CSV table of C-alpha atoms in Angstrom, one decimal:
chain,number,residue,atom,x,y,z
A,1,MET,CA,17.1,19.6,-7.6
A,2,ARG,CA,18.8,16.1,-7.5
A,3,TYR,CA,16.3,13.2,-7.7
A,4,HIS,CA,16.7,9.2,-6.7
A,5,VAL,CA,14.9,6.4,-7.3
A,6,LEU,CA,12.1,5.8,-4.9
A,7,GLY,CA,12.8,2.1,-3.0
A,8,GLY,CA,13.8,0.3,-6.3
A,9,THR,CA,10.3,1.4,-7.9
A,10,GLY,CA,11.9,2.7,-10.8
A,11,MET,CA,10.2,6.3,-9.8
A,12,GLU,CA,13.0,9.2,-9.6
A,13,VAL,CA,11.8,11.6,-7.0
A,14,SER,CA,13.3,15.3,-6.2
A,15,SER,CA,15.6,15.7,-2.5
A,16,TYR,CA,12.6,17.6,-1.7
A,17,CYS,CA,9.2,16.6,-1.5
A,18,LEU,CA,6.1,19.1,-1.1
A,19,GLY,CA,4.1,17.9,1.5
A,20,THR,CA,0.8,19.6,1.7
A,21,MET,CA,-0.6,19.2,5.5
A,22,MET,CA,-0.7,22.7,5.7
A,23,PHE,CA,-3.3,23.0,2.8
A,24,GLY,CA,-6.8,24.0,3.7
A,25,PHE,CA,-8.7,25.1,6.4
A,26,VAL,CA,-5.7,23.7,8.8
A,27,GLY,CA,-3.5,26.0,7.6
A,28,ASN,CA,-4.1,28.0,4.0
A,29,ALA,CA,-7.4,28.0,3.1
A,30,ASP,CA,-6.7,29.7,0.1
A,31,HIS,CA,-6.9,27.0,-2.5
A,32,ASP,CA,-5.4,29.8,-5.3
A,33,ASP,CA,-2.6,30.5,-2.9
A,34,CYS,CA,-1.4,26.9,-2.4
A,35,ALA,CA,-2.0,26.0,-6.0
A,36,ARG,CA,1.0,28.9,-6.3
A,37,ILE,CA,3.0,27.0,-4.0
A,38,VAL,CA,2.6,23.7,-6.0
A,39,HIS,CA,3.6,25.7,-9.2
A,40,THR,CA,6.5,27.2,-7.4
A,41,ALA,CA,8.1,23.5,-6.1
A,42,LEU,CA,7.4,22.3,-9.4
A,43,ASP,CA,8.7,24.7,-11.7
A,44,GLU,CA,11.9,24.7,-9.2
A,45,GLY,CA,12.5,21.1,-9.9
A,46,ILE,CA,10.6,19.2,-7.5
A,47,ASN,CA,8.3,16.3,-8.8
A,48,PHE,CA,6.8,14.9,-5.4
A,49,VAL,CA,4.0,15.6,-3.7
A,50,ASP,CA,2.6,14.5,-0.3
A,51,THR,CA,-0.5,14.8,0.6
A,52,ALA,CA,-3.2,12.4,2.8
A,53,ASP,CA,-7.2,11.9,3.2
A,54,MET,CA,-7.1,13.4,6.7
A,55,TYR,CA,-5.2,16.7,6.1
A,56,SER,CA,-8.1,19.2,6.5
A,57,ALA,CA,-10.8,15.9,5.9
A,58,GLY,CA,-9.6,15.8,2.2
A,59,GLU,CA,-9.5,19.7,1.5
A,60,SER,CA,-5.8,19.2,1.2
A,61,GLU,CA,-6.6,16.6,-1.5
A,62,THR,CA,-8.7,18.1,-3.5
A,63,ILE,CA,-6.4,21.2,-3.8
A,64,VAL,CA,-3.9,19.4,-4.9
A,65,GLY,CA,-5.8,17.7,-7.6
A,66,LYS,CA,-6.7,21.1,-8.8
A,67,ALA,CA,-3.3,22.7,-8.8
A,68,LEU,CA,-1.7,19.5,-10.9
A,69,LYS,CA,-4.6,19.7,-13.7
A,70,GLY,CA,-2.3,19.9,-16.9
A,71,ARG,CA,0.7,18.8,-15.1
A,72,ARG,CA,0.0,15.0,-13.7
A,73,ASP,CA,2.0,13.5,-15.6
A,74,ASP,CA,5.2,15.2,-14.2
A,75,VAL,CA,4.4,14.5,-10.6
A,76,VAL,CA,5.0,11.2,-8.8
A,77,LEU,CA,2.0,11.8,-6.1
A,78,ALA,CA,1.9,10.0,-3.0
A,79,THR,CA,-1.3,9.9,-0.3
A,80,LYS,CA,-2.1,8.1,2.5
A,81,VAL,CA,-5.0,6.9,4.2
A,82,HIS,CA,-5.4,5.3,8.4
A,83,PHE,CA,-6.9,8.0,10.2
A,84,PRO,CA,-10.7,8.1,10.8
A,85,MET,CA,-12.6,10.2,8.0
A,86,GLY,CA,-16.0,10.8,9.8
A,87,GLU,CA,-18.2,9.5,12.7
A,88,GLY,CA,-18.9,6.1,13.5
A,89,PRO,CA,-17.1,2.4,13.0
A,90,ASN,CA,-15.3,1.2,9.6
A,91,ARG,CA,-13.9,4.9,9.0
A,92,GLY,CA,-10.7,4.7,9.2
A,93,GLY,CA,-8.1,1.9,9.8
A,94,ASN,CA,-5.9,-0.2,7.3
A,95,SER,CA,-8.5,-2.8,7.0
A,96,ARG,CA,-9.6,-4.0,3.0
A,97,ARG,CA,-13.2,-2.7,3.5
A,98,TRP,CA,-11.8,0.7,4.4
A,99,ILE,CA,-8.7,0.6,2.3
A,100,VAL,CA,-10.8,0.1,-1.0
A,101,LYS,CA,-13.1,2.9,0.0
A,102,ALA,CA,-11.0,5.5,0.7
A,103,VAL,CA,-8.8,4.9,-2.4
A,104,GLU,CA,-11.8,5.5,-4.3
A,105,ASP,CA,-12.4,8.9,-2.5
A,106,SER,CA,-8.9,10.0,-2.7
A,107,LEU,CA,-8.7,9.3,-6.4
A,108,ARG,CA,-12.0,11.4,-6.7
A,109,ARG,CA,-10.7,14.6,-4.7
A,110,LEU,CA,-7.1,14.3,-6.3
A,111,GLY,CA,-8.7,14.5,-9.7
A,112,THR,CA,-6.7,11.4,-11.0
A,113,ASP,CA,-6.6,7.7,-12.4
A,114,TRP,CA,-3.7,6.4,-10.1
A,115,ILE,CA,-2.0,7.2,-7.0
A,116,ASP,CA,2.2,6.3,-7.8
A,117,LEU,CA,2.4,5.9,-3.9
A,118,TYR,CA,-0.3,4.8,-1.2
A,119,GLN,CA,0.9,4.8,2.4
A,120,MET,CA,-0.4,3.7,5.2
A,121,HIS,CA,-0.5,6.6,7.6
A,122,ARG,CA,0.3,4.9,11.0
A,123,PRO,CA,-0.1,1.0,12.1
A,124,ASP,CA,-3.4,-0.2,12.9
A,125,HIS,CA,-3.2,-3.2,15.8
A,126,THR,CA,-6.7,-4.2,14.8
A,127,THR,CA,-5.8,-5.2,11.2
A,128,ASP,CA,-4.0,-8.3,10.5
A,129,ILE,CA,-1.2,-7.0,8.1
A,130,GLU,CA,-1.6,-9.7,5.5
A,131,GLU,CA,-5.3,-8.3,5.5
A,132,THR,CA,-3.7,-4.8,4.5
A,133,LEU,CA,-1.1,-6.1,2.0
A,134,SER,CA,-3.7,-8.3,0.5
A,135,ALA,CA,-6.3,-5.2,-0.2
A,136,LEU,CA,-2.9,-2.9,-1.3
A,137,THR,CA,-1.6,-5.5,-3.9
A,138,ASP,CA,-4.8,-5.9,-5.5
A,139,LEU,CA,-5.1,-2.0,-5.8
A,140,VAL,CA,-1.9,-2.2,-7.6
A,141,ARG,CA,-2.8,-5.3,-10.2
A,142,GLN,CA,-6.3,-2.8,-10.8
A,143,GLY,CA,-3.6,0.1,-11.6
A,144,LYS,CA,-5.2,2.5,-9.4
A,145,ILE,CA,-1.7,2.6,-7.3
A,146,ARG,CA,1.3,2.4,-8.9
A,147,ALA,CA,2.9,1.3,-5.5
A,148,PHE,CA,2.9,1.3,-1.7
A,149,GLY,CA,4.2,2.1,1.9
A,150,CYS,CA,3.8,2.8,5.3
A,151,SER,CA,4.2,5.6,7.4
A,152,THR,CA,5.8,6.0,11.0
A,153,PHE,CA,5.7,2.1,11.4
A,154,PRO,CA,8.4,1.1,13.7
A,155,ALA,CA,11.2,-1.5,12.6
A,156,ASP,CA,9.4,-4.8,14.0
A,157,GLN,CA,6.2,-4.1,12.0
A,158,ILE,CA,8.3,-3.4,8.7
A,159,VAL,CA,10.2,-6.6,9.1
A,160,GLU,CA,6.9,-8.4,9.8
A,161,ALA,CA,5.2,-7.0,6.8
A,162,HIS,CA,7.7,-8.1,4.5
A,163,HIS,CA,7.9,-11.4,5.7
A,164,VAL,CA,4.4,-11.9,5.3
A,165,ALA,CA,4.5,-10.4,1.7
A,166,ASP,CA,7.0,-13.2,1.1
A,167,ARG,CA,5.5,-15.9,2.7
A,168,ARG,CA,2.1,-14.9,0.8
A,169,GLY,CA,3.7,-14.0,-2.5
A,170,LEU,CA,1.9,-10.4,-2.1
A,171,GLN,CA,3.8,-7.0,-3.0
A,172,ARG,CA,5.5,-5.3,0.0
A,173,PHE,CA,5.9,-2.3,1.2
A,174,ARG,CA,8.4,0.1,-0.6
A,175,THR,CA,8.6,2.7,1.0
A,176,GLU,CA,8.9,4.0,5.5
A,177,GLN,CA,7.8,8.0,6.4
A,178,PRO,CA,9.3,8.5,9.8
A,179,PRO,CA,9.7,11.5,11.5
A,180,TYR,CA,13.4,12.0,11.7
A,181,SER,CA,15.1,15.6,12.4
A,182,LEU,CA,18.2,17.3,14.6
A,183,LEU,CA,15.8,16.7,17.2
A,184,ALA,CA,14.5,13.3,16.8
A,185,ARG,CA,16.8,11.1,16.0
A,186,GLY,CA,15.5,7.9,16.9
A,187,VAL,CA,14.9,6.4,13.8
A,188,GLU,CA,18.6,6.1,13.1
A,189,ARG,CA,18.3,3.1,16.1
A,190,HIS,CA,16.7,0.7,14.0
A,191,VAL,CA,13.9,2.2,11.4
A,192,LEU,CA,16.5,3.8,8.7
A,193,PRO,CA,19.1,0.4,8.9
A,194,VAL,CA,16.2,-1.7,8.5
A,195,ALA,CA,14.9,0.1,5.2
A,196,GLN,CA,18.3,0.3,4.2
A,197,ARG,CA,18.7,-3.6,4.3
A,198,LEU,CA,15.2,-3.9,2.5
A,199,GLY,CA,15.8,-1.5,-0.1
A,200,MET,CA,12.8,0.8,0.6
A,201,GLY,CA,12.6,4.3,0.2
A,202,VAL,CA,12.6,7.0,3.2
A,203,LEU,CA,10.7,10.1,2.7
A,204,THR,CA,10.8,12.0,6.2
A,205,TRP,CA,8.6,14.1,8.1
A,206,SER,CA,9.0,17.2,10.2
A,207,PRO,CA,12.4,18.0,9.2
A,208,LEU,CA,11.5,21.4,11.8
A,209,ALA,CA,10.4,19.5,14.6
A,210,SER,CA,6.6,20.7,14.8
A,211,GLY,CA,8.4,24.3,14.9
A,212,PHE,CA,11.2,24.2,17.0
A,213,LEU,CA,14.0,24.6,14.6
A,214,THR,CA,12.5,27.3,12.9
A,215,GLY,CA,14.5,30.2,15.0
A,216,ARG,CA,10.9,31.0,16.4
A,217,TYR,CA,11.3,29.5,19.8
A,218,ARG,CA,14.4,30.5,21.5
A,219,LYS,CA,15.9,30.2,25.4
A,220,GLY,CA,14.7,33.5,27.5
A,221,ARG,CA,12.8,34.5,24.5
A,222,THR,CA,8.6,35.4,25.5
A,223,LEU,CA,7.0,32.1,23.4
A,224,ASP,CA,3.6,33.2,21.5
A,225,LEU,CA,1.8,30.3,22.6
A,226,SER,CA,-1.6,31.8,21.1
A,227,SER,CA,-0.9,30.9,17.2
A,228,GLY,CA,0.4,28.4,15.4
A,229,ARG,CA,1.3,24.6,16.8
A,230,PRO,CA,1.6,25.8,20.6
A,231,THR,CA,-2.5,25.8,20.2
A,232,LEU,CA,-2.4,22.1,19.5
A,233,ASN,CA,-0.1,21.2,21.9
A,234,PRO,CA,0.6,23.9,24.3
A,235,ASP,CA,2.1,21.6,27.0
A,236,ARG,CA,5.1,21.1,24.4
A,237,PHE,CA,5.9,24.6,24.1
A,238,ASP,CA,5.3,25.6,28.0
A,239,PRO,CA,9.2,27.3,28.5
A,240,ALA,CA,8.6,26.1,32.4
A,241,ALA,CA,8.4,22.4,31.2
A,242,PRO,CA,11.8,20.8,31.6
A,243,ARG,CA,11.5,19.0,28.2
A,244,THR,CA,10.8,22.2,26.5
A,245,ALA,CA,13.6,23.8,28.6
A,246,ALA,CA,15.9,21.2,27.3
A,247,LYS,CA,15.0,21.2,23.7
A,248,LEU,CA,15.5,24.8,23.8
A,249,ASP,CA,18.9,24.5,25.5
A,250,VAL,CA,19.8,22.4,22.4
A,251,VAL,CA,18.2,25.0,19.7
A,252,GLU,CA,20.8,27.3,21.0
A,253,GLN,CA,23.5,25.0,20.7
A,254,LEU,CA,22.4,24.2,16.9
A,255,VAL,CA,21.8,27.9,15.9
A,256,ALA,CA,25.6,28.0,16.8
A,257,VAL,CA,26.3,25.5,14.5
A,258,ALA,CA,24.3,27.2,11.5
A,259,ASP,CA,26.0,30.5,12.4
A,260,GLU,CA,29.3,28.6,11.6
A,261,VAL,CA,28.2,26.8,8.6
A,262,GLY,CA,27.0,30.2,7.3
A,263,CYS,CA,23.3,29.1,7.1
A,264,THR,CA,19.9,29.7,9.0
A,265,LEU,CA,18.6,27.3,11.4
A,266,PRO,CA,15.8,25.8,9.3
A,267,GLU,CA,18.4,25.3,6.3
A,268,LEU,CA,20.4,23.2,8.5
A,269,ALA,CA,17.5,21.1,9.9
A,270,ILE,CA,16.5,20.7,6.3
A,271,ALA,CA,19.8,19.8,5.2
A,272,PHE,CA,20.5,17.1,8.0
A,273,PRO,CA,18.1,14.3,6.5
A,274,LEU,CA,19.5,14.2,3.6
A,275,ALA,CA,22.8,13.5,5.3
A,276,HIS,CA,21.7,9.9,5.9
A,277,PRO,CA,22.6,7.5,3.1
A,278,ALA,CA,18.9,5.7,3.8
A,279,VAL,CA,16.9,9.1,3.2
A,280,THR,CA,15.6,9.6,-0.4
A,281,SER,CA,13.6,12.5,0.1
A,282,VAL,CA,12.4,15.5,2.6
A,283,ILE,CA,9.2,16.6,2.9
A,284,ILE,CA,9.0,20.1,3.4
A,285,GLY,CA,5.5,21.6,4.3
A,286,PRO,CA,5.1,25.3,3.6
A,287,ARG,CA,2.2,27.0,4.6
A,288,THR,CA,2.9,30.2,2.5
A,289,PRO,CA,4.5,30.8,-1.2
A,290,GLN,CA,6.9,32.9,0.9
A,291,GLN,CA,7.9,29.9,3.0
A,292,LEU,CA,8.5,27.4,0.2
A,293,ARG,CA,10.7,30.2,-1.3
A,294,ASP,CA,12.6,30.8,1.7
A,295,THR,CA,13.3,26.7,2.0
A,296,LEU,CA,14.6,26.5,-1.7
A,297,LYS,CA,17.3,29.4,-0.6
A,298,GLY,CA,18.9,26.1,1.4
A,299,ALA,CA,18.7,23.7,-1.5
A,300,SER,CA,22.4,23.7,-1.8
A,301,VAL,CA,23.6,23.7,1.8
A,302,VAL,CA,25.9,20.6,2.5
A,303,LEU,CA,27.1,19.6,5.5
A,304,GLU,CA,30.6,18.7,6.0
A,305,ASP,CA,31.6,15.3,8.4
A,306,ALA,CA,33.2,18.0,10.8
A,307,VAL,CA,29.5,19.8,11.4
A,308,LEU,CA,28.2,16.4,11.5
A,309,ASP,CA,30.3,15.6,14.2
A,310,ARG,CA,29.5,18.3,15.9
A,311,ILE,CA,25.5,17.6,15.6
A,312,ASP,CA,26.4,14.2,16.6
A,313,GLU,CA,28.2,15.4,19.7
A,314,ILE,CA,24.8,17.9,20.5
A,315,VAL,CA,22.3,15.4,20.0
A,316,PRO,CA,24.2,11.8,19.9
A,317,PRO,CA,23.0,9.8,17.0
A,318,GLY,CA,19.9,7.4,17.7
A,319,THR,CA,18.5,9.9,20.4
A,320,ASP,CA,15.2,11.8,20.4
A,321,VAL,CA,15.4,15.4,22.5
A,322,TYR,CA,11.0,15.0,21.9
A,323,HIS,CA,8.7,12.7,21.0
A,324,PRO,CA,7.6,14.1,17.5
A,325,ASP,CA,4.0,15.1,17.5
A,326,GLY,CA,1.7,12.9,15.9
A,327,ALA,CA,4.2,9.8,16.0
A,328,TRP,CA,2.9,6.6,16.9
A,329,THR,CA,3.1,5.2,20.2
A,330,PRO,CA,2.6,1.1,20.5
A,331,PRO,CA,-0.6,-0.2,22.2
A,332,SER,CA,1.6,-1.9,24.9
A,333,LEU,CA,2.5,1.9,26.3
A,334,THR,CA,-0.6,3.2,26.1
A,335,THR,CA,-2.8,0.5,27.4
A,336,PRO,CA,-2.0,-0.5,30.9
A,337,ALA,CA,-3.9,-3.9,30.9
A,338,LEU,CA,-1.9,-5.1,27.7
A,339,ARG,CA,1.5,-4.8,29.9
A,340,ARG,CA,-0.3,-5.9,33.4
A,341,ARG,CA,-1.7,-9.6,34.4
A,342,PRO,CA,-4.8,-9.6,36.5
A,343,ALA,CA,-3.5,-8.9,40.2
A,344,HIS,CA,-4.4,-12.2,41.1
A,345,PHE,CA,-1.7,-13.6,38.6
A,346,ARG,CA,0.9,-11.6,39.6
A,347,SER,CA,2.2,-13.5,42.3
A,348,ALA,CA,5.3,-15.7,42.0
A,349,ASP,CA,3.2,-18.6,43.9
């Protein structure tokens, strides 16, 4: 397993990061089975584990904490905060009030005294970024976290955060965790170049594009919409929808590329993000030990320039064939009132 320094922190992390979103009732509720996944990953040289407080409502963190007993010092442990963790106000977001509470909850569930990388899971337009950075800086100084980063932040907000940190004498985001795959290359346009210029580490999520790059969903075949990802977002998997049809057309072309390389489609998909010089580590999220073993078989796959040129022809750099599940959309697009003046102010006179 190859290792890279994470965003100038001095911490060396493996090219694969073990993602644990599927640990717990959302994916695999067998704690012992999940522990076997963790132990196999560590034995194979993976030293980077990523989780989040909201994965299975905290159960994922609990599983990871139990699995790392006796091996905590060998692991760079990352978790995230932002999404609501209960009913009522002030139970989520990026405020100091919530961060200070949430980090203690995560430390308890993980059974550790410190978190190596604490990440803001999404932007929070209701909280001043200075408020967030100030709280995180205090946690570093208290020794509860070693470094902090962001996840699925647009490039302009990453730049703003770095500017505020410099102006206010605060510590800065060391990493960004964006969605990046053969079907979602939008981050190549701004996010990855900005991360490179700012010396940030990049750990990418959803290399299999919510399952579309597993080979399970193919053009002309009956799609099972009764289990897995399709149950969460059935519209995204409806073969009659034009956008789904477009994805399946691209998948067929990528299958042909994988055949030419002599690897599987998932192996091609996971190797692709690692070819970008901005990427530090690719998050893999197995639900079972067998899925992990299958993924590790492709660790030695190298995509030559001719293969990457062919991929560029199929999915041009900087373009998204689909909007990744769970990716952040700015309020300016989701809230009409933010882009519409009152009716009586819309005329020119």
